[in-house]
RNA sequence: GCCCGCGUAGCUCAGGGGAUAGAGCAGAAGCCUUCUAAGCUUAAGGUCGCAGGUUCGAUUCCUGCCGCGGGUACCA
């Protein structure tokens, strides 16, 4: 059993992209294992060696089999290598102590692979397609989008893109928080000290103000929490005034969210908030009771008890619903409507217990036809611990984006860019930087917010990728009239390395899709760009005398552009052709 | 208390049981008469928290300890 439920195991089918080199190599070795040793193993690990001198691919199977076969790994490797050697696309196979099989691909074969790198490269590589419903971003209508929302929003959106690209059917449902006790607080605050005109003028900050004010007052007078719960109770019971107020607040928030989603390039297929599932809750409660899953708890609340994890309330003592209740209703709804294979929640790690409970309850209710996954990520914290919605000094998502764009503007000014639409370029660079800084890390630990890090424009950053892209675009623009090349063209080591990197892309993307980890793609494209920049510096393309070589170089760089485009699209980061 | 996660270079972080643990930033030394120097090259920087265990092989898996963070019934 894997530690992280998002991680695949080596026994899983569909381990390699369909029609990939890895799939071929795997079949070759698996066939040899069967022929020589009668083994039925279907997957062997084809690895990328730490150093290219150890081959383009390597396999460790002979060491893994030493105990099972009770033979020396070198001896096993020798037998396997006899079969591998015969393939025309492999130029050389080496055995290295303590038993690695290192495989080198033939140069002509590698050059030929460039043909396949087109707009669809690495697409639909998954062997078993699934229908997946995702929950990302989850903004809360009672509060503005803070910088911490960027994690689930940006990572989740990229996960949606990646899952789709490799061939899954993805239903992007924006399950957003438009219901819950926080509305009771907001409604109470509005009624007792809210200023309607102020809210109309500048809704989002003013709603936050009264929300914060409520918490300040509640600290002095804890009875306010009960009053807020009472307002929520009235709302859930359909009180006309409260429902109207709620609708108004939700509308204001929704407009705000959409504005930001548009700026980030994020779209959904459905926008069903929590309130959408309310009509299903009565039946759910009846069913839960009937199945003895929902049982009477303290003070008349309904709870679910488990063997090893804390008890979880599903209906409050005053009869109102909870986050869990609406979440279960949502699962019921979608299972009936779409029969998905999987439901994915891209939510921070602090909510782990919530999801363990939710998934467990779903199974107890018989909702087990689908696989549930909490793709968890770290929370964003601040050096100053008082940064929270309740305290009010929240850092808004929009502020961060604006700050990044204005930093980008300054850089564009410094570099004396000749681009005509500098504002547009600043937006592309600024937003890209924020996205990349979030996407490139894989921490389940909390992330401490840091401006320098969030707005990184050096080293492993989106700007580096974007700059590489524009440099290559520039060469391609000037390469008109450059002809093709003969397949016998001689290539340099660095060109060979570059091709080997490019053809790894399908597997990298597939792996990112299996682990729900976009950062794998960031690491990959950064490495590719490092190679490209190094190449750019050491070889000239357009001045190259040899026509074949020049043709090949242009063609190679076109493939580079294609790969950068595809993966940056998966990360939802725009690429400028000029900077 | 119990449960979960994390601890890798001065800082921020990659690292799929595999070969000499890698990047960026900061600091040091170089490279623009050639396709965008927003770049490239080189050197320096490590007890992979500590101690055991499993394994041909452990930064990676297991156990214990230490440190940090999160969660722990009517918040989401």
Short mmCIF file of C-alpha atoms in Angstrom, two decimals, chain A residues 196-417:
data_model
loop_
_atom_site.label_atom_id
_atom_site.label_comp_id
_atom_site.label_asym_id
_atom_site.label_seq_id
_atom_site.Cartn_x
_atom_site.Cartn_y
_atom_site.Cartn_z
CA UNK A 196 -25.88 49.11 3.00
CA UNK A 197 -24.62 52.00 0.92
CA UNK A 198 -21.00 51.28 1.71
CA UNK A 199 -21.46 47.67 0.70
CA UNK A 200 -23.10 48.68 -2.56
CA UNK A 201 -20.22 51.00 -3.40
CA UNK A 202 -17.42 48.60 -2.66
CA UNK A 203 -18.95 45.23 -1.83
CA UNK A 204 -16.12 42.80 -1.28
CA UNK A 205 -13.92 44.80 1.12
CA UNK A 206 -16.93 46.07 3.02
CA UNK A 207 -18.39 42.57 3.46
CA UNK A 208 -15.01 41.50 4.75
CA UNK A 209 -15.02 44.45 7.13
CA UNK A 210 -18.29 43.51 8.75
CA UNK A 211 -17.25 39.86 8.87
CA UNK A 212 -14.10 40.84 10.73
CA UNK A 213 -16.03 43.18 12.95
CA UNK A 214 -18.36 40.32 13.82
CA UNK A 215 -15.42 38.20 14.97
CA UNK A 216 -14.00 41.02 17.03
CA UNK A 217 -17.33 41.51 18.76
CA UNK A 218 -17.84 37.76 19.21
CA UNK A 219 -14.60 37.54 21.10
CA UNK A 220 -16.06 39.94 23.68
CA UNK A 221 -19.52 38.45 23.57
CA UNK A 222 -19.66 34.72 22.74
CA UNK A 223 -23.46 34.81 22.57
CA UNK A 224 -23.08 36.35 19.11
CA UNK A 225 -22.10 32.95 17.74
CA UNK A 226 -25.48 31.59 18.82
CA UNK A 227 -27.19 34.55 17.22
CA UNK A 228 -25.32 33.88 13.98
CA UNK A 229 -26.32 30.23 14.10
CA UNK A 230 -29.91 31.36 14.58
CA UNK A 231 -29.70 33.54 11.48
CA UNK A 232 -28.29 30.60 9.55
CA UNK A 233 -31.12 28.43 10.85
CA UNK A 234 -33.60 31.00 9.56
CA UNK A 235 -31.82 31.03 6.22
CA UNK A 236 -31.90 27.27 5.91
CA UNK A 237 -35.59 27.30 6.87
CA UNK A 238 -36.26 29.70 4.00
CA UNK A 239 -36.81 32.99 5.83
CA UNK A 240 -37.58 35.47 3.07
CA UNK A 241 -35.42 38.35 4.26
CA UNK A 242 -32.40 36.16 4.93
CA UNK A 243 -32.71 34.30 1.66
CA UNK A 244 -32.78 37.63 -0.17
CA UNK A 245 -29.75 38.91 1.70
CA UNK A 246 -27.95 35.66 1.00
CA UNK A 247 -28.76 35.84 -2.70
CA UNK A 248 -27.42 39.35 -2.87
CA UNK A 249 -24.14 38.48 -1.14
CA UNK A 250 -23.68 35.40 -3.30
CA UNK A 251 -24.23 37.41 -6.47
CA UNK A 252 -21.64 40.00 -5.45
CA UNK A 253 -19.07 37.33 -4.62
CA UNK A 254 -19.71 35.33 -7.74
CA UNK A 255 -19.01 38.34 -9.93
CA UNK A 256 -15.76 38.88 -8.08
CA UNK A 257 -14.66 35.25 -8.42
CA UNK A 258 -15.46 35.18 -12.11
CA UNK A 259 -13.40 38.26 -12.70
CA UNK A 260 -10.37 36.58 -11.14
CA UNK A 261 -10.97 33.23 -12.78
CA UNK A 262 -11.10 34.96 -16.13
CA UNK A 263 -7.82 36.67 -15.44
CA UNK A 264 -6.25 33.34 -14.50
CA UNK A 265 -7.74 31.57 -17.51
CA UNK A 266 -9.77 29.16 -15.42
CA UNK A 267 -13.06 27.70 -16.59
CA UNK A 268 -15.52 25.21 -15.17
CA UNK A 269 -18.20 23.00 -16.67
CA UNK A 270 -20.60 23.49 -13.77
CA UNK A 271 -20.94 26.10 -11.08
CA UNK A 272 -23.00 24.24 -8.54
CA UNK A 273 -22.40 25.75 -5.13
CA UNK A 274 -23.13 24.01 -1.86
CA UNK A 275 -26.67 25.41 -1.81
CA UNK A 276 -27.45 23.49 -5.00
CA UNK A 277 -27.45 20.26 -3.03
CA UNK A 278 -29.75 21.42 -0.22
CA UNK A 279 -32.93 19.93 -1.70
CA UNK A 280 -31.28 16.50 -1.50
CA UNK A 281 -30.49 16.70 2.17
CA UNK A 282 -33.86 15.65 3.62
CA UNK A 283 -33.80 12.37 1.75
CA UNK A 284 -30.18 11.89 2.63
CA UNK A 285 -30.90 12.25 6.32
CA UNK A 286 -33.78 9.78 6.12
CA UNK A 287 -31.58 7.32 4.28
CA UNK A 288 -28.70 7.79 6.68
CA UNK A 289 -30.92 7.13 9.67
CA UNK A 290 -32.55 4.14 8.03
CA UNK A 291 -29.19 2.58 7.29
CA UNK A 292 -28.07 3.30 10.85
CA UNK A 293 -25.17 5.34 9.57
CA UNK A 294 -26.47 8.62 11.06
CA UNK A 295 -27.08 8.09 14.75
CA UNK A 296 -28.23 10.31 17.59
CA UNK A 297 -25.38 12.28 19.17
CA UNK A 298 -25.17 14.86 21.91
CA UNK A 299 -28.01 17.38 22.25
CA UNK A 300 -30.02 15.91 19.42
CA UNK A 301 -27.37 16.25 16.73
CA UNK A 302 -26.94 13.48 14.18
CA UNK A 303 -23.46 12.00 13.99
CA UNK A 304 -21.50 9.22 12.34
CA UNK A 305 -19.25 7.09 14.49
CA UNK A 306 -16.20 5.22 13.23
CA UNK A 307 -13.87 2.59 14.55
CA UNK A 308 -10.59 4.48 14.47
CA UNK A 309 -11.32 8.11 13.68
CA UNK A 310 -13.15 10.88 15.53
CA UNK A 311 -16.92 11.05 15.42
CA UNK A 312 -18.31 13.39 12.82
CA UNK A 313 -21.52 15.42 13.10
CA UNK A 314 -23.73 15.55 10.01
CA UNK A 315 -26.73 17.46 11.30
CA UNK A 316 -26.46 20.12 14.01
CA UNK A 317 -28.63 20.15 17.13
CA UNK A 318 -30.71 22.94 15.60
CA UNK A 319 -31.34 20.77 12.55
CA UNK A 320 -29.16 22.67 10.09
CA UNK A 321 -26.72 21.09 7.69
CA UNK A 322 -22.95 21.01 7.79
CA UNK A 323 -20.16 20.99 5.26
CA UNK A 324 -20.10 17.18 5.49
CA UNK A 325 -23.82 16.88 4.86
CA UNK A 326 -23.71 18.93 1.70
CA UNK A 327 -20.60 17.12 0.55
CA UNK A 328 -22.29 13.73 0.87
CA UNK A 329 -25.32 15.06 -0.98
CA UNK A 330 -23.01 16.23 -3.75
CA UNK A 331 -21.45 12.80 -4.05
CA UNK A 332 -24.89 11.19 -4.24
CA UNK A 333 -25.96 13.65 -6.90
CA UNK A 334 -22.97 13.12 -9.16
CA UNK A 335 -22.84 9.36 -8.76
CA UNK A 336 -26.42 9.19 -9.93
CA UNK A 337 -25.99 11.73 -12.72
CA UNK A 338 -22.65 10.75 -14.22
CA UNK A 339 -21.49 7.46 -12.65
CA UNK A 340 -17.92 8.75 -12.41
CA UNK A 341 -14.98 6.45 -11.84
CA UNK A 342 -13.37 8.94 -9.55
CA UNK A 343 -14.00 12.08 -7.54
CA UNK A 344 -11.00 14.25 -6.81
CA UNK A 345 -10.73 17.00 -4.21
CA UNK A 346 -7.84 19.41 -4.55
CA UNK A 347 -7.89 20.83 -1.06
CA UNK A 348 -5.25 21.68 1.51
CA UNK A 349 -3.83 19.03 3.82
CA UNK A 350 -5.41 20.53 6.93
CA UNK A 351 -8.70 19.04 5.79
CA UNK A 352 -7.41 15.51 5.60
CA UNK A 353 -9.59 14.21 8.40
CA UNK A 354 -12.65 15.80 6.82
CA UNK A 355 -12.07 13.80 3.66
CA UNK A 356 -11.25 10.55 5.42
CA UNK A 357 -14.58 10.92 7.20
CA UNK A 358 -16.43 11.96 4.07
CA UNK A 359 -15.13 9.03 2.02
CA UNK A 360 -15.82 6.61 4.85
CA UNK A 361 -19.41 7.85 5.27
CA UNK A 362 -19.97 7.57 1.53
CA UNK A 363 -18.90 3.96 1.59
CA UNK A 364 -21.08 3.27 4.63
CA UNK A 365 -24.01 4.64 2.66
CA UNK A 366 -23.21 2.33 -0.22
CA UNK A 367 -21.78 5.04 -2.47
CA UNK A 368 -18.80 2.91 -3.35
CA UNK A 369 -18.94 2.59 -7.12
CA UNK A 370 -16.40 5.39 -7.41
CA UNK A 371 -12.92 6.02 -6.16
CA UNK A 372 -12.41 9.03 -3.90
CA UNK A 373 -9.18 10.96 -3.77
CA UNK A 374 -8.03 13.88 -1.71
CA UNK A 375 -5.18 15.43 -3.68
CA UNK A 376 -3.84 17.42 -0.78
CA UNK A 377 -1.42 20.28 -0.76
CA UNK A 378 0.15 22.45 1.88
CA UNK A 379 -1.51 25.46 3.31
CA UNK A 380 -0.26 28.93 2.84
CA UNK A 381 0.83 30.57 6.04
CA UNK A 382 2.26 33.95 6.79
CA UNK A 383 5.28 34.98 8.78
CA UNK A 384 2.91 37.23 10.62
CA UNK A 385 0.52 34.74 12.11
CA UNK A 386 -2.26 37.26 12.41
CA UNK A 387 -2.86 37.05 8.66
CA UNK A 388 -6.26 35.42 8.50
CA UNK A 389 -9.69 36.19 7.14
CA UNK A 390 -11.07 36.56 10.62
CA UNK A 391 -8.53 39.14 11.65
CA UNK A 392 -9.15 41.01 8.43
CA UNK A 393 -5.61 41.66 7.30
CA UNK A 394 -5.98 39.15 4.54
CA UNK A 395 -3.75 39.40 1.51
CA UNK A 396 -6.07 39.39 -1.48
CA UNK A 397 -5.35 37.25 -4.50
CA UNK A 398 -5.87 40.26 -6.70
CA UNK A 399 -3.29 42.31 -4.79
CA UNK A 400 -0.69 39.61 -5.33
CA UNK A 401 -1.45 39.40 -9.04
CA UNK A 402 -1.29 43.18 -9.41
CA UNK A 403 1.95 43.39 -7.50
CA UNK A 404 3.50 40.73 -9.71
CA UNK A 405 2.35 42.46 -12.89
CA UNK A 406 3.78 45.79 -11.74
CA UNK A 407 7.09 44.11 -10.90
CA UNK A 408 7.04 42.64 -14.41
CA UNK A 409 6.42 46.13 -15.82
CA UNK A 410 9.55 47.41 -14.11
CA UNK A 411 11.64 44.57 -15.50
CA UNK A 412 10.29 45.17 -19.00
CA UNK A 413 11.22 48.83 -18.64
CA UNK A 414 14.74 48.00 -17.42
CA UNK A 415 15.36 45.60 -20.29
CA UNK A 416 14.15 48.17 -22.78
CA UNK A 417 11.85 45.76 -24.49
#
